[in-house]
mmCIF file of C-alpha atoms and ligand atoms in Angstrom:
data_model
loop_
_atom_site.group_PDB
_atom_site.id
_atom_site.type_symbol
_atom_site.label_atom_id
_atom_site.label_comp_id
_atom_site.label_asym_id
_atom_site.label_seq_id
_atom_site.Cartn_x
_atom_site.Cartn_y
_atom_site.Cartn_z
ATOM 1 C CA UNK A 25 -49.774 11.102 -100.722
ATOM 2 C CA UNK A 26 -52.397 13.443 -102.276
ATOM 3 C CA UNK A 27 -51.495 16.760 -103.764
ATOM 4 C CA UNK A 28 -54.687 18.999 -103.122
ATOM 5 C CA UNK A 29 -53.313 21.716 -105.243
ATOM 6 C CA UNK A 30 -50.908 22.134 -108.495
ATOM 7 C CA UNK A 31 -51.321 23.942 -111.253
ATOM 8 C CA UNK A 32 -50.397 21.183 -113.710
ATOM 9 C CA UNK A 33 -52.232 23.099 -116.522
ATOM 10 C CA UNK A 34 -49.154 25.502 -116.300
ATOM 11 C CA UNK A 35 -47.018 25.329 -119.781
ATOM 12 C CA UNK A 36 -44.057 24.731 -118.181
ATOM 13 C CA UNK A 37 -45.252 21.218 -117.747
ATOM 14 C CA UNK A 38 -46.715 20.812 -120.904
ATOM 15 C CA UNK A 39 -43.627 19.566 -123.209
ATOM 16 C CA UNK A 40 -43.236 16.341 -121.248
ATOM 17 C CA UNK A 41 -46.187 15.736 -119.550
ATOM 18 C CA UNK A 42 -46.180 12.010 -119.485
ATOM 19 C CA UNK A 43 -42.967 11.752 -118.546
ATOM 20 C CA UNK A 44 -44.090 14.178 -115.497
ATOM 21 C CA UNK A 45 -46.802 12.364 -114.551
ATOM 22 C CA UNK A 46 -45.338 8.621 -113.814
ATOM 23 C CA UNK A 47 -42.459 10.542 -112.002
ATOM 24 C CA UNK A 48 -44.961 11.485 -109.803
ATOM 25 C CA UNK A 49 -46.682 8.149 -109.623
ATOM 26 C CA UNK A 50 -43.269 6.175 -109.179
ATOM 27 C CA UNK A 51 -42.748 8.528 -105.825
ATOM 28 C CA UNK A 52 -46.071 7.389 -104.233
ATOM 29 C CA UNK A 53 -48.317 10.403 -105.502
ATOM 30 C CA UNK A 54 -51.743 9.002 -105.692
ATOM 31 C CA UNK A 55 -53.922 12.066 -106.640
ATOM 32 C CA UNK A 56 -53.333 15.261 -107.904
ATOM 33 C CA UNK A 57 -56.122 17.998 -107.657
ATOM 34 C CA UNK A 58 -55.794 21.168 -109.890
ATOM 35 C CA UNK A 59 -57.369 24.405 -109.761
ATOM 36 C CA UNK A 60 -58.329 26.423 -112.816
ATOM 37 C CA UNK A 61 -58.135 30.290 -111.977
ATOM 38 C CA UNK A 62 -59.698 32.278 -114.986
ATOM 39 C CA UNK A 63 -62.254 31.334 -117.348
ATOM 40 C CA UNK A 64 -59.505 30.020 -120.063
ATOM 41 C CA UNK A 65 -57.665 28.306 -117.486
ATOM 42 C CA UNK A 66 -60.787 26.046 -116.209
ATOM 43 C CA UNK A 67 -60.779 24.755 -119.669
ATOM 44 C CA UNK A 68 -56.781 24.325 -119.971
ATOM 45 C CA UNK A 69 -57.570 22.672 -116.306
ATOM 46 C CA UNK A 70 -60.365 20.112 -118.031
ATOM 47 C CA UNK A 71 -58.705 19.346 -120.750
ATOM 48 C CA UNK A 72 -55.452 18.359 -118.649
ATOM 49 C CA UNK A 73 -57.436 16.193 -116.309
ATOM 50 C CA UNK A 74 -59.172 14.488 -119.317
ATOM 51 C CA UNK A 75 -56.093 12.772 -120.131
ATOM 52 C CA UNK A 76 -55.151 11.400 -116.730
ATOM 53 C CA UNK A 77 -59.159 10.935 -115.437
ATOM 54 C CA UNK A 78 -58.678 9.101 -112.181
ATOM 55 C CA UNK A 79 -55.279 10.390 -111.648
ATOM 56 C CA UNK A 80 -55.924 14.254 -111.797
ATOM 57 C CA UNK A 81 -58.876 15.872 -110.017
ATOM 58 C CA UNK A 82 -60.004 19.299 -111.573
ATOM 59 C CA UNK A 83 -61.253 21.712 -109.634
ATOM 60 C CA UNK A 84 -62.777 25.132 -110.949
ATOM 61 C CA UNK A 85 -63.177 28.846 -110.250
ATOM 62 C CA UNK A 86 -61.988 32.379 -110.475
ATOM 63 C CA UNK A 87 -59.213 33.277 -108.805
ATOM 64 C CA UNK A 88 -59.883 36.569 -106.598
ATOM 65 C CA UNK A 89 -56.317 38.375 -108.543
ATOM 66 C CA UNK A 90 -58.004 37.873 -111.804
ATOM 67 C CA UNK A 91 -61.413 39.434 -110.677
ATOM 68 C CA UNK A 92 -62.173 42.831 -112.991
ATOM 69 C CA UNK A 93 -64.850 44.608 -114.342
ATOM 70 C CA UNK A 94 -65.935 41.538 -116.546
ATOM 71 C CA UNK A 95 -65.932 39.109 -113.388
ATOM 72 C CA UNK A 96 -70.060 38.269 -114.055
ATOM 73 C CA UNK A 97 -68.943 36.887 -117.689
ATOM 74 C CA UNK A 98 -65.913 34.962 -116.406
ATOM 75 C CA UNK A 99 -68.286 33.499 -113.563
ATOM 76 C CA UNK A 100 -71.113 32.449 -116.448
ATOM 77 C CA UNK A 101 -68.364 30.685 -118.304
ATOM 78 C CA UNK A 102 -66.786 29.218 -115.498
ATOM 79 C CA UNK A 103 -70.549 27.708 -113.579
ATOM 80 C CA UNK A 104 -71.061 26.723 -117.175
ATOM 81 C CA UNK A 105 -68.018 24.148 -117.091
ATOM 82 C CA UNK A 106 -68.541 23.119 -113.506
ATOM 83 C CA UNK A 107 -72.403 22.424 -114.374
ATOM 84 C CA UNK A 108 -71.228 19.740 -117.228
ATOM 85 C CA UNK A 109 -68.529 18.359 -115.206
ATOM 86 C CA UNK A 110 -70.879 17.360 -112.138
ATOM 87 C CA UNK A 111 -73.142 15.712 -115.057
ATOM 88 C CA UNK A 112 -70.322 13.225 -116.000
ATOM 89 C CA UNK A 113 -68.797 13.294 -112.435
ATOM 90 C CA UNK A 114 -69.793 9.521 -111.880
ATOM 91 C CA UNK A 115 -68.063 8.162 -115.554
ATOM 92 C CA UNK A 116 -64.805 6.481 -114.545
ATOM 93 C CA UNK A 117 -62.944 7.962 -118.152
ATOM 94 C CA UNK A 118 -64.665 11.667 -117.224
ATOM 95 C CA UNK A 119 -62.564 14.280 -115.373
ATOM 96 C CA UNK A 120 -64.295 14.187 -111.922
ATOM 97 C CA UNK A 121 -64.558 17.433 -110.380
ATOM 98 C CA UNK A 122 -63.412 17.656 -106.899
ATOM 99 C CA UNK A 123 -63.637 21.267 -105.478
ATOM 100 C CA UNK A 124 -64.992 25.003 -106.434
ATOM 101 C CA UNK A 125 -61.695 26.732 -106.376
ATOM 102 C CA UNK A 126 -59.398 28.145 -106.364
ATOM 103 C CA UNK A 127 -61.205 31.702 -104.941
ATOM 104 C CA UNK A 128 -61.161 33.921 -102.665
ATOM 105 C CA UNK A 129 -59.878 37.005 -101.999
ATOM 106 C CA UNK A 130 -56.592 38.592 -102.179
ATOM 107 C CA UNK A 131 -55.488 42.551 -101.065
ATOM 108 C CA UNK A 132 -51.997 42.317 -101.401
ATOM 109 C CA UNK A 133 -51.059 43.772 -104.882
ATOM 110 C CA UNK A 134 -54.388 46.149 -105.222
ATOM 111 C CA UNK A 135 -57.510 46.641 -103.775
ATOM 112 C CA UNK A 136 -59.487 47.953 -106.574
ATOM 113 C CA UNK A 137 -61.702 45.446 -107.093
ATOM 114 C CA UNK A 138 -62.117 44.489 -103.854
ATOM 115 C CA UNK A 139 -66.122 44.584 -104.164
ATOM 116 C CA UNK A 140 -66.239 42.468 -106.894
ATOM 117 C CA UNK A 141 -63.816 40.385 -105.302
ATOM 118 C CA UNK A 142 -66.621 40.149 -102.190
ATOM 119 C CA UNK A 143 -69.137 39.360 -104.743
ATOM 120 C CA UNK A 144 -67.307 36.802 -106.782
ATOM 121 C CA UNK A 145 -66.300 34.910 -104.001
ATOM 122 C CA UNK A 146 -69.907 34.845 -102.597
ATOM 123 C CA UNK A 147 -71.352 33.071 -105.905
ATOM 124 C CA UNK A 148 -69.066 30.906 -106.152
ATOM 125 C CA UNK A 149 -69.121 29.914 -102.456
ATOM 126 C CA UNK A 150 -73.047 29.813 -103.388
ATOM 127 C CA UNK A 151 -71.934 27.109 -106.241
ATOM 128 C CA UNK A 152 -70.242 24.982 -103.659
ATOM 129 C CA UNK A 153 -73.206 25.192 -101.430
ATOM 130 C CA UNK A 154 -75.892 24.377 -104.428
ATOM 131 C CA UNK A 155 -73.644 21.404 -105.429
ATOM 132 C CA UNK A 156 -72.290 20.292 -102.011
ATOM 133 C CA UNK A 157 -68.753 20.471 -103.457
ATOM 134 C CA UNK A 158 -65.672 21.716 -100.829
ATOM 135 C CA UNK A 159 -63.732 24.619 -101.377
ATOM 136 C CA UNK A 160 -60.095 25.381 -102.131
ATOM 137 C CA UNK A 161 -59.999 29.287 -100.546
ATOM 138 C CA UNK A 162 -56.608 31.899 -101.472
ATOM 139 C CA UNK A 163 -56.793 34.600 -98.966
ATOM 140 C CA UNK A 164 -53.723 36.834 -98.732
ATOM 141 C CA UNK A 165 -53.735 39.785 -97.122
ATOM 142 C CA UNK A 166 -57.888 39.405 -96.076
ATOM 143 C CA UNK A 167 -57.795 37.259 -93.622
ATOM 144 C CA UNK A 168 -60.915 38.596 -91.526
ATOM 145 C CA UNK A 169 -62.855 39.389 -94.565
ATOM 146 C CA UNK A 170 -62.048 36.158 -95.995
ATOM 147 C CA UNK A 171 -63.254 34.152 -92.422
ATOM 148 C CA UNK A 172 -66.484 36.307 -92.384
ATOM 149 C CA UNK A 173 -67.252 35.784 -95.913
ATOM 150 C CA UNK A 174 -67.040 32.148 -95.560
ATOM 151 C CA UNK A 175 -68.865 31.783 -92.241
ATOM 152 C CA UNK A 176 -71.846 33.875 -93.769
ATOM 153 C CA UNK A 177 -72.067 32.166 -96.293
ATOM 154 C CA UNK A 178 -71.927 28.592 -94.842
ATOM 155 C CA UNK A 179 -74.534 29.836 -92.350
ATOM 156 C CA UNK A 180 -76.706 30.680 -95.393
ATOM 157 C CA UNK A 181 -75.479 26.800 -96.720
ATOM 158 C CA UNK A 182 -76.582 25.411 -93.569
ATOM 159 C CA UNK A 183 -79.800 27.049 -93.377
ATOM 160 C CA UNK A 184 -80.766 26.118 -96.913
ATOM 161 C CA UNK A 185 -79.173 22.386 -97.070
ATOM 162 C CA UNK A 186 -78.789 21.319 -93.768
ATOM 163 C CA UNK A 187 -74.831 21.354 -93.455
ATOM 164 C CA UNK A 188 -72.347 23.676 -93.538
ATOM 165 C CA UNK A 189 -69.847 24.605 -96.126
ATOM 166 C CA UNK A 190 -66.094 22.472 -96.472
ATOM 167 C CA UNK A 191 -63.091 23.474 -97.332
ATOM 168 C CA UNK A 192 -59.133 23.840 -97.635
ATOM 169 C CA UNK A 193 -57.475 27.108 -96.609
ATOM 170 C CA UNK A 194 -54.959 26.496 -99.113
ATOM 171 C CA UNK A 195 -51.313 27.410 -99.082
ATOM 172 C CA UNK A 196 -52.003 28.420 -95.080
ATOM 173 C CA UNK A 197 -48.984 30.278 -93.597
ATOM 174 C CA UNK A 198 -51.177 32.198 -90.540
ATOM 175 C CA UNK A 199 -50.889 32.610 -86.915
ATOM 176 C CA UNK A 200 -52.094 29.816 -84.756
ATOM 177 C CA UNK A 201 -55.232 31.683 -83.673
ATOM 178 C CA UNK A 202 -56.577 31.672 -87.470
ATOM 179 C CA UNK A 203 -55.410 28.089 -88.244
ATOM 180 C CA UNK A 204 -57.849 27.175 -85.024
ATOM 181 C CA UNK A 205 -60.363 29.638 -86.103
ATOM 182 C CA UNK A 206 -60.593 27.381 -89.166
ATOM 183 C CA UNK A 207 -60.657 24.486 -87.496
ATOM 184 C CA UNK A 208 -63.384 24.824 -84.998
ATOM 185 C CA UNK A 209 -65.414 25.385 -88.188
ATOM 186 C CA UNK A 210 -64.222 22.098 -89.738
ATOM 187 C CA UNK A 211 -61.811 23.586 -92.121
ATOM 188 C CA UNK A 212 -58.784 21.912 -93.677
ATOM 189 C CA UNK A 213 -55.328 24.047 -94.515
ATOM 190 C CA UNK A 214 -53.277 23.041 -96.916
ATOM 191 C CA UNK A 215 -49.660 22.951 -96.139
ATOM 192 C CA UNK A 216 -47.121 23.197 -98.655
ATOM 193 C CA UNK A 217 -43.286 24.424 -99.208
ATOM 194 C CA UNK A 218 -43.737 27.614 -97.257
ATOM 195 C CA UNK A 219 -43.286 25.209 -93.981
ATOM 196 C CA UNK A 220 -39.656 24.346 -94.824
ATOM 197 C CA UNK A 221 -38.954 27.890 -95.827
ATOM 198 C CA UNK A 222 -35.906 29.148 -93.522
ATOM 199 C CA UNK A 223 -37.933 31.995 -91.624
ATOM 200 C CA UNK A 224 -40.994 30.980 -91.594
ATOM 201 C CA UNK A 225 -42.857 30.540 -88.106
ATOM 202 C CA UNK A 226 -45.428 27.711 -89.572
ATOM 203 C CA UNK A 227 -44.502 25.079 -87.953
ATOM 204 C CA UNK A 228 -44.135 26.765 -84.480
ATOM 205 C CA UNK A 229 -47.449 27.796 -85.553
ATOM 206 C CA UNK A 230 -49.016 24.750 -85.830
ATOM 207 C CA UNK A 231 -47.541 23.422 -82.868
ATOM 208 C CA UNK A 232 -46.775 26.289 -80.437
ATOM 209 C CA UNK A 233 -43.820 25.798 -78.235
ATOM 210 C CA UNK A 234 -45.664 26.981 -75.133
ATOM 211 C CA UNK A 235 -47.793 24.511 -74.481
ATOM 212 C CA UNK A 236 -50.992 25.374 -76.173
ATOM 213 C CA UNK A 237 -52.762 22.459 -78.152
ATOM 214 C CA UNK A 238 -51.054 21.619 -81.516
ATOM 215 C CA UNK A 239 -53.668 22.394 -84.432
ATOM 216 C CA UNK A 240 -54.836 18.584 -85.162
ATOM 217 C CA UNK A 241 -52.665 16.756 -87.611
ATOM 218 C CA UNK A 242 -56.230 15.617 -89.167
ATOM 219 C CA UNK A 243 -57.150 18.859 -90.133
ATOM 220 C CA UNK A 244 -53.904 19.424 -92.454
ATOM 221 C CA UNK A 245 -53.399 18.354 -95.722
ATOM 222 C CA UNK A 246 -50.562 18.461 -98.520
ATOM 223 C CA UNK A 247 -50.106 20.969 -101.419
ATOM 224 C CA UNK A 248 -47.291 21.893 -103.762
ATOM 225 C CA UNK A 249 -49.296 25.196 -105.306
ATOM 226 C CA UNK A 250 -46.890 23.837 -108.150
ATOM 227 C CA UNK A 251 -45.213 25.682 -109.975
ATOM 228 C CA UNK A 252 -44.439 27.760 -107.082
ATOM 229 C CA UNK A 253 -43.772 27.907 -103.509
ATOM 230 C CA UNK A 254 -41.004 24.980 -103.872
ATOM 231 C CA UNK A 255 -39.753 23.605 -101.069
ATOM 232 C CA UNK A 256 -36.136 23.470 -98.896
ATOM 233 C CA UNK A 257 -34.137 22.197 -100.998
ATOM 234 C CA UNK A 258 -35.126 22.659 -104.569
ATOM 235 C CA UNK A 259 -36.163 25.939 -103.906
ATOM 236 C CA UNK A 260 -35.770 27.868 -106.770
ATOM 237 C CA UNK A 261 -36.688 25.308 -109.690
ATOM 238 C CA UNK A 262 -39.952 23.806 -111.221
ATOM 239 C CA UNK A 263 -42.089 22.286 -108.222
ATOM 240 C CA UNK A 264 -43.393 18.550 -108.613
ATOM 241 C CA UNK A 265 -45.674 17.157 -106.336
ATOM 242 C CA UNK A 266 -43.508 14.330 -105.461
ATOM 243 C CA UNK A 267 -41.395 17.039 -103.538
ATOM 244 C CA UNK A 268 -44.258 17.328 -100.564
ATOM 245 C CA UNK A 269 -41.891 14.472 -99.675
ATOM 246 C CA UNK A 270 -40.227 17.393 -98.109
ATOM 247 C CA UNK A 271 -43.321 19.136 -96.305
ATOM 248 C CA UNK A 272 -44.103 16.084 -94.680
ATOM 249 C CA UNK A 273 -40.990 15.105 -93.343
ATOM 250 C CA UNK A 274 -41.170 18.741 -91.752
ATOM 251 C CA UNK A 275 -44.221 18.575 -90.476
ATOM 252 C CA UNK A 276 -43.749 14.711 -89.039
ATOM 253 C CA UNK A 277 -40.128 16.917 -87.114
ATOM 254 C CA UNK A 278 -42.538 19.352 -85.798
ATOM 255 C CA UNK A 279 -45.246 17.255 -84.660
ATOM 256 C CA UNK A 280 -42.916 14.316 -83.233
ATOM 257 C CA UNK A 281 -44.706 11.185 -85.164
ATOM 258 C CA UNK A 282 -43.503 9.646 -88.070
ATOM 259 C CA UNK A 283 -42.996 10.569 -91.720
ATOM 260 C CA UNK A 284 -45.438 7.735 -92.369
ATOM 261 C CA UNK A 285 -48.223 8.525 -90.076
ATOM 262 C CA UNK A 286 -48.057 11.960 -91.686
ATOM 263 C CA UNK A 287 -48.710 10.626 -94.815
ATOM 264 C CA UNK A 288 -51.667 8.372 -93.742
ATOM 265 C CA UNK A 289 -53.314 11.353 -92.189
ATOM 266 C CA UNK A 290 -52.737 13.515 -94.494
ATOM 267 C CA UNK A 291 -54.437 11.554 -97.364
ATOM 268 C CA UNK A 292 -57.216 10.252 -95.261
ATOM 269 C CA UNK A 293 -58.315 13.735 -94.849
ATOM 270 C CA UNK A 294 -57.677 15.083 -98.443
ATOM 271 C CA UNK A 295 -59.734 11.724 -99.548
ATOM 272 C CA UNK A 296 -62.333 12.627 -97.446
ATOM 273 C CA UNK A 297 -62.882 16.224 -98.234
ATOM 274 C CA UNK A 298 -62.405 15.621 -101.853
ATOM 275 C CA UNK A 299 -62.901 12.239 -103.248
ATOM 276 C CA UNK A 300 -64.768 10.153 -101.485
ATOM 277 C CA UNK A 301 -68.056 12.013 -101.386
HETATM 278 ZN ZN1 ZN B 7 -52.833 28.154 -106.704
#
């Protein structure tokens, strides 16, 4: 299984990192992306991913809570890194850069910068269209700003490369409606512990009791957001990505296939969007 998005740069990992790492291996983890989410995390991110280089995928941006007034420096340092990653993208001991990400944009504890928010995601969206690289997008509290943002700017993609943008709605937790919104424009989401989380509606979501079409198993993909967002039953502690052990067996109970097709599909499609091209 593939973890599309963990924040192994964190410190709390730091003091026994190796140790981490082949406890993650040992429970069938074959890839683990991570995003960067300020300027000095993008480098924390590269140098992380330099010591594992085929094991963990960096992936680089500004997040859309750490967009202020100096957001136009941050993105110059940032496009900076990402531009000498893609040059040593195809050296086997070189981190390989997988996504732009993570950004987006995100209303829920202020809406100050929300402008700059709108612009920064646009570049960087720009980046991933220049360099054909996917996108990991946070959206919290913007859903329809986030949707239009992204379909304006793939149209712009599309008219000036020939395809459209790609992407991971990561740590999804919306209504069916958006999930299929997403997919109709070939969209992953990225599933994580929210879906074992007592109250939440995600699976039921995903696969509505009523009859509607499930949202395609082939357009989800695993995440811990490690860290955080730990799922049923270590909530509460350090999440490892060997713990999406967890969010698959939920979504295989909600889908009605097994724990091992979820797996298979899951991983074809993070492969796919992320490491194959
Ligand atoms: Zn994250």
């Amino acid at each position: 299984m593939i973890d599309t998005h963990c924040h192994i740069d964190d410190p709390v990992y730091a003091p026994e990192l190796d140790v981490f790492i082949s406890r993650q291996q040992a429970a069938g983890v074959s890839a683990i992306m991570v995003p960067g989410v300020t300027a000095g995390s993008c480098e924390s991110v590269v140098s992380v991913c330099c010591r594992y280089p085929r094991y963990l995928f960096p992936a680089l941006g500004l997040h859309p809570e750490e967009v202020r007034s100096d957001y136009e420096q941050q993105l110059a340092v940032i496009k900076h890194s990402v531009d000498e990653l893609m040059q040593v993208r195809s050296e086997e001991d070189k981190p390989h850069i997988v996504a732009i990400g993570e950004v987006g944009l995100d209303y829920h504890f202020s809406t100050e910068f929300k402008a700059e928010q709108h612009d920064a995601f646009r570049a960087q969206l720009g980046w991933a269209a220049e360099l054909d690289l996917p996108v990991m997008v946070h959206s919290r509290d913007a859903t329809e700003d986030t949707y239009n943002i992204i379909k304006e700017c793939s149209a712009v993609c599309e008219k000036s490369y020939g395809r459209p943008l790609r992407g991971v709605m990561h740590c999804f937790s919306g209504s069916y409606e958006t999930a299929m919104m997403y997919v109709a424009i070939g969209w992953k989401l990225g599933i994580g512990g929210v879906i074992t989380f007592k109250n939440s509606k995600l699976s039921t979501n995903l696969c509505p009791p009523d009859g509607r079409s499930a949202v395609p198993l082939s357009s989800l993909v695993l995440e811990t957001d490690a860290p955080y967002m730990t799922p049923v039953p270590y909530r509460g502690q350090t999440n490892e990505s060997r713990y999406m052990s967890y969010v698959a067996e939920r979504i295989a109970q909600a889908y009605g296939v097994s724990y091992d097709d979820v797996i298979t599909t899951t991983t074809a499609t993070a492969n796919a969007l992320f490491i194959e091209k």
